[in-house]
CSV table of C-alpha atoms in Angstrom, one decimal:
chain,number,residue,atom,x,y,z
B,1210,UNK,CA,23.1,31.4,-21.3
B,1211,UNK,CA,23.0,30.3,-17.6
B,1212,UNK,CA,20.4,27.7,-16.8
B,1213,UNK,CA,17.5,29.1,-14.8
B,1214,UNK,CA,17.1,26.2,-12.3
B,1215,UNK,CA,14.2,27.9,-10.6
B,1216,UNK,CA,12.2,27.9,-13.8
B,1217,UNK,CA,13.1,24.3,-14.5
B,1218,UNK,CA,12.1,23.3,-10.9
B,1219,UNK,CA,8.8,25.1,-11.4
B,1220,UNK,CA,8.1,23.5,-14.7
B,1221,UNK,CA,9.0,20.1,-13.4
B,1222,UNK,CA,6.8,20.5,-10.3
B,1223,UNK,CA,3.9,21.5,-12.5
B,1224,UNK,CA,4.5,18.6,-14.8
B,1225,UNK,CA,4.6,16.1,-11.9
B,1226,UNK,CA,1.4,17.5,-10.4
B,1227,UNK,CA,-0.3,17.0,-13.7
B,1228,UNK,CA,0.5,13.3,-13.9
B,1229,UNK,CA,-2.4,11.0,-13.1
B,1230,UNK,CA,-2.3,9.1,-9.8
B,1231,UNK,CA,-4.2,6.2,-8.3
B,1232,UNK,CA,-5.3,5.2,-11.7
B,1233,UNK,CA,-5.8,1.5,-11.0
B,1234,UNK,CA,-9.0,-0.3,-10.0
B,1235,UNK,CA,-9.1,-1.3,-6.4
B,1236,UNK,CA,-10.7,-4.7,-5.5
B,1237,UNK,CA,-13.3,-4.9,-2.8
B,1238,UNK,CA,-12.0,-5.8,0.7
B,1239,UNK,CA,-13.8,-8.1,3.2
B,1240,UNK,CA,-12.7,-7.0,6.6
B,1241,UNK,CA,-14.9,-9.4,8.5
B,1242,UNK,CA,-12.5,-12.3,8.5
B,1243,UNK,CA,-9.0,-11.0,8.5
B,1244,UNK,CA,-6.4,-13.7,9.4
B,1245,UNK,CA,-4.7,-13.8,12.8
B,1246,UNK,CA,-1.3,-13.0,11.2
B,1247,UNK,CA,-0.3,-11.1,8.0
B,1248,UNK,CA,1.2,-14.0,6.0
B,1249,UNK,CA,-2.1,-15.5,4.7
B,1250,UNK,CA,-3.4,-12.0,3.7
B,1251,UNK,CA,-0.1,-11.2,1.9
B,1252,UNK,CA,-0.2,-14.4,0.0
B,1253,UNK,CA,-3.8,-13.7,-1.0
B,1254,UNK,CA,-2.9,-10.2,-2.2
B,1255,UNK,CA,0.2,-11.2,-4.2
B,1256,UNK,CA,-1.5,-14.2,-5.8
B,1257,UNK,CA,-4.5,-12.0,-6.7
B,1258,UNK,CA,-2.0,-9.5,-8.3
B,1259,UNK,CA,-0.5,-12.3,-10.3
B,1260,UNK,CA,-3.9,-13.7,-11.4
B,1261,UNK,CA,-5.0,-10.4,-12.8
B,1262,UNK,CA,-1.8,-9.8,-14.7
B,1263,UNK,CA,0.2,-7.5,-12.6
B,1264,UNK,CA,3.7,-7.7,-14.0
B,1265,UNK,CA,6.4,-9.1,-11.6
B,1266,UNK,CA,4.2,-9.0,-8.5
B,1267,UNK,CA,7.1,-10.5,-6.5
B,1268,UNK,CA,9.4,-7.5,-7.1
B,1269,UNK,CA,9.9,-5.4,-4.1
B,1270,UNK,CA,12.0,-2.5,-2.9
B,1271,UNK,CA,14.3,-3.3,0.1
B,1272,UNK,CA,15.5,-0.5,2.2
B,1273,UNK,CA,18.5,-0.8,4.5
B,1274,UNK,CA,20.9,1.7,6.2
B,1275,UNK,CA,24.6,2.1,6.0
B,1276,UNK,CA,27.1,2.6,8.8
B,1277,UNK,CA,26.3,6.3,8.9
B,1278,UNK,CA,22.6,5.6,9.2
B,1279,UNK,CA,21.9,6.9,5.7
B,1280,UNK,CA,19.1,4.9,3.9
B,1281,UNK,CA,19.7,2.9,0.8
B,1282,UNK,CA,17.3,1.0,-1.4
B,1283,UNK,CA,17.1,-1.4,-4.3
B,1284,UNK,CA,14.6,-3.5,-6.1
B,1285,UNK,CA,14.9,-7.3,-5.8
B,1286,UNK,CA,12.8,-10.4,-6.1
B,1287,UNK,CA,11.0,-12.1,-3.2
B,1288,UNK,CA,12.1,-15.7,-2.7
B,1289,UNK,CA,9.6,-17.0,-0.2
B,1290,UNK,CA,7.1,-16.1,2.5
B,1291,UNK,CA,6.2,-18.2,5.5
B,1292,UNK,CA,5.8,-18.0,9.2
B,1293,UNK,CA,9.6,-17.3,9.5
B,1294,UNK,CA,9.4,-14.2,7.4
B,1295,UNK,CA,9.9,-12.6,3.9
B,1296,UNK,CA,13.0,-14.2,2.2
B,1297,UNK,CA,15.3,-12.5,-0.3
B,1298,UNK,CA,18.8,-13.3,-1.4
B,1299,UNK,CA,22.0,-11.7,-2.7
B,1300,UNK,CA,25.8,-11.6,-2.3
B,1301,UNK,CA,27.3,-11.0,1.1
B,1302,UNK,CA,29.9,-8.9,-0.6
B,1303,UNK,CA,27.3,-6.5,-2.0
B,1304,UNK,CA,26.4,-3.2,-0.5
B,1305,UNK,CA,23.2,-4.8,0.6
B,1306,UNK,CA,25.1,-7.6,2.3
B,1307,UNK,CA,27.5,-5.4,4.1
B,1308,UNK,CA,24.8,-3.1,5.3
B,1309,UNK,CA,22.8,-6.0,6.7
B,1310,UNK,CA,25.9,-7.4,8.4
B,1311,UNK,CA,26.4,-4.1,10.3
B,1312,UNK,CA,22.7,-3.2,10.7
B,1313,UNK,CA,20.5,-6.3,10.4
B,1314,UNK,CA,17.1,-4.6,9.9
B,1315,UNK,CA,15.2,-3.5,6.8
B,1316,UNK,CA,11.9,-2.7,5.1
B,1317,UNK,CA,10.2,-4.2,2.0
B,1318,UNK,CA,7.7,-2.3,-0.1
B,1319,UNK,CA,5.5,-4.0,-2.7
B,1320,UNK,CA,3.5,-1.8,-5.1
B,1321,UNK,CA,0.8,-3.3,-7.4
B,1322,UNK,CA,-0.3,-0.2,-9.4
B,1323,UNK,CA,-3.2,-1.8,-11.3
B,1324,UNK,CA,-4.8,-2.7,-8.0
B,1325,UNK,CA,-3.9,0.5,-6.2
B,1326,UNK,CA,-2.4,-1.8,-3.5
B,1327,UNK,CA,0.9,-1.7,-1.6
B,1328,UNK,CA,2.3,-3.8,1.3
B,1329,UNK,CA,5.0,-2.5,3.6
B,1330,UNK,CA,7.0,-5.0,5.8
B,1331,UNK,CA,9.6,-3.9,8.4
B,1332,UNK,CA,11.6,-5.7,11.0
B,1333,UNK,CA,14.8,-7.4,11.8
B,1334,UNK,CA,16.8,-9.3,9.2
B,1335,UNK,CA,18.3,-12.8,9.9
B,1336,UNK,CA,20.6,-14.7,7.6
B,1337,UNK,CA,19.4,-18.2,6.8
B,1338,UNK,CA,21.6,-21.3,7.2
B,1339,UNK,CA,24.2,-22.3,4.8
B,1340,UNK,CA,22.1,-25.1,3.4
B,1341,UNK,CA,19.2,-22.8,2.6
B,1342,UNK,CA,21.5,-20.3,1.0
B,1343,UNK,CA,23.2,-23.0,-1.1
B,1344,UNK,CA,19.8,-24.3,-2.2
B,1345,UNK,CA,18.7,-20.9,-3.3
B,1346,UNK,CA,21.9,-20.4,-5.3
B,1347,UNK,CA,21.5,-23.9,-6.9
B,1348,UNK,CA,18.0,-22.9,-8.0
B,1349,UNK,CA,19.3,-20.0,-10.1
B,1350,UNK,CA,20.2,-20.5,-13.7
B,1351,UNK,CA,23.8,-21.1,-14.8
B,1352,UNK,CA,23.9,-17.6,-16.2
B,1353,UNK,CA,22.7,-16.1,-12.9
B,1354,UNK,CA,25.2,-18.1,-10.9
B,1355,UNK,CA,28.1,-17.0,-13.0
B,1356,UNK,CA,30.6,-14.8,-11.2
B,1357,UNK,CA,29.3,-15.5,-7.7
B,1358,UNK,CA,32.3,-16.5,-5.5
B,1359,UNK,CA,32.0,-19.6,-3.4
B,1360,UNK,CA,30.3,-18.9,-0.1
B,1361,UNK,CA,29.3,-15.4,-1.1
B,1362,UNK,CA,25.6,-16.1,-1.7
B,1363,UNK,CA,23.2,-15.7,1.2
B,1364,UNK,CA,19.5,-16.0,1.8
B,1365,UNK,CA,18.0,-13.6,4.4
B,1366,UNK,CA,14.7,-13.3,6.0
B,1367,UNK,CA,13.0,-10.1,7.1
B,1368,UNK,CA,11.2,-11.1,10.4
B,1369,UNK,CA,8.4,-8.5,10.6
B,1370,UNK,CA,7.5,-6.4,13.5
B,1371,UNK,CA,5.0,-4.4,11.4
B,1372,UNK,CA,3.1,-5.2,8.2
B,1373,UNK,CA,0.8,-2.7,6.6
B,1374,UNK,CA,-1.6,-3.5,3.8
B,1375,UNK,CA,-2.6,-0.3,1.9
B,1376,UNK,CA,-5.3,0.2,-0.6
B,1377,UNK,CA,-5.7,3.5,-2.3
B,1378,UNK,CA,-8.9,5.4,-2.9
B,1379,UNK,CA,-9.6,8.3,-5.4
B,1380,UNK,CA,-11.0,10.4,-2.5
B,1381,UNK,CA,-7.7,9.8,-0.6
B,1382,UNK,CA,-9.6,8.0,2.2
B,1383,UNK,CA,-7.2,5.1,1.8
B,1384,UNK,CA,-7.7,1.8,3.7
B,1385,UNK,CA,-4.9,0.6,6.0
B,1386,UNK,CA,-4.7,-2.8,7.6
B,1387,UNK,CA,-1.9,-2.8,10.0
B,1388,UNK,CA,-0.4,-5.8,11.9
B,1389,UNK,CA,2.0,-5.0,14.8
B,1390,UNK,CA,3.8,-7.8,16.4
B,1391,UNK,CA,3.7,-8.0,20.2
B,1392,UNK,CA,5.4,-10.7,22.4
B,1393,UNK,CA,2.7,-13.3,21.9
B,1394,UNK,CA,0.2,-11.9,19.4
B,1395,UNK,CA,-0.4,-9.7,16.4
B,1396,UNK,CA,-2.2,-6.4,17.2
B,1397,UNK,CA,-4.5,-5.5,14.3
B,1398,UNK,CA,-5.8,-2.1,13.4
B,1399,UNK,CA,-7.9,-1.2,10.4
B,1400,UNK,CA,-8.5,2.4,9.2
B,1401,UNK,CA,-9.9,4.1,6.2
B,1402,UNK,CA,-12.8,3.9,3.7
B,1403,UNK,CA,-13.3,0.2,3.9
B,1404,UNK,CA,-13.4,0.3,7.7
B,1405,UNK,CA,-15.6,3.4,7.9
B,1406,UNK,CA,-13.3,4.7,10.7
B,1407,UNK,CA,-10.3,3.5,12.6
B,1408,UNK,CA,-10.9,0.2,14.4
B,1409,UNK,CA,-8.6,-1.6,16.7
B,1410,UNK,CA,-9.4,-5.3,16.3
B,1411,UNK,CA,-7.0,-6.2,19.1
B,1412,UNK,CA,-4.4,-8.9,19.7
B,1413,UNK,CA,-4.5,-12.1,17.8
B,1414,UNK,CA,-2.3,-14.9,18.9
B,1415,UNK,CA,0.5,-16.1,16.6
B,1416,UNK,CA,2.9,-19.0,16.8
């Protein structure tokens, strides 16, 4: 018998809608003393996620685009975060590496389900120097280094132009803390349940 794809689609859609969502427990948020740039807040959120037992809180989805402008994505491990950006690594010869070589921009998405929290980071991507890339490769286990050709390993940094901290709410009045980079400062906007309404905090100087 021919497959009735319309019936399958309807059944799948109904099944998906029946799945529970936003099932975690969101922590309280103190919006009175948000940092001037997003790095300290990110470190606070990811360390809190690790402290309460969120599995692999340093795993993130990296999105890039190919030469035709078609998006691509994969899950990887965050290597570091500091004032220079969000660092990740991989082979230059990989699809990720070739896409970053031709279109050096990307977006990272972190999702910590038990806390109903997500962080989105987008911006330009810069390759680190050879010494940093070599140090990252040396820090991997012998098994993880196996098969990597000399000079093929690279460390990249996503230098953010926008960082959004998202915390879900059962009533869908989600809280968004958004940092947008300007020439000399971070422009900060807070919206959602925790803020009561959308609030533009204004520009905060960054280094």
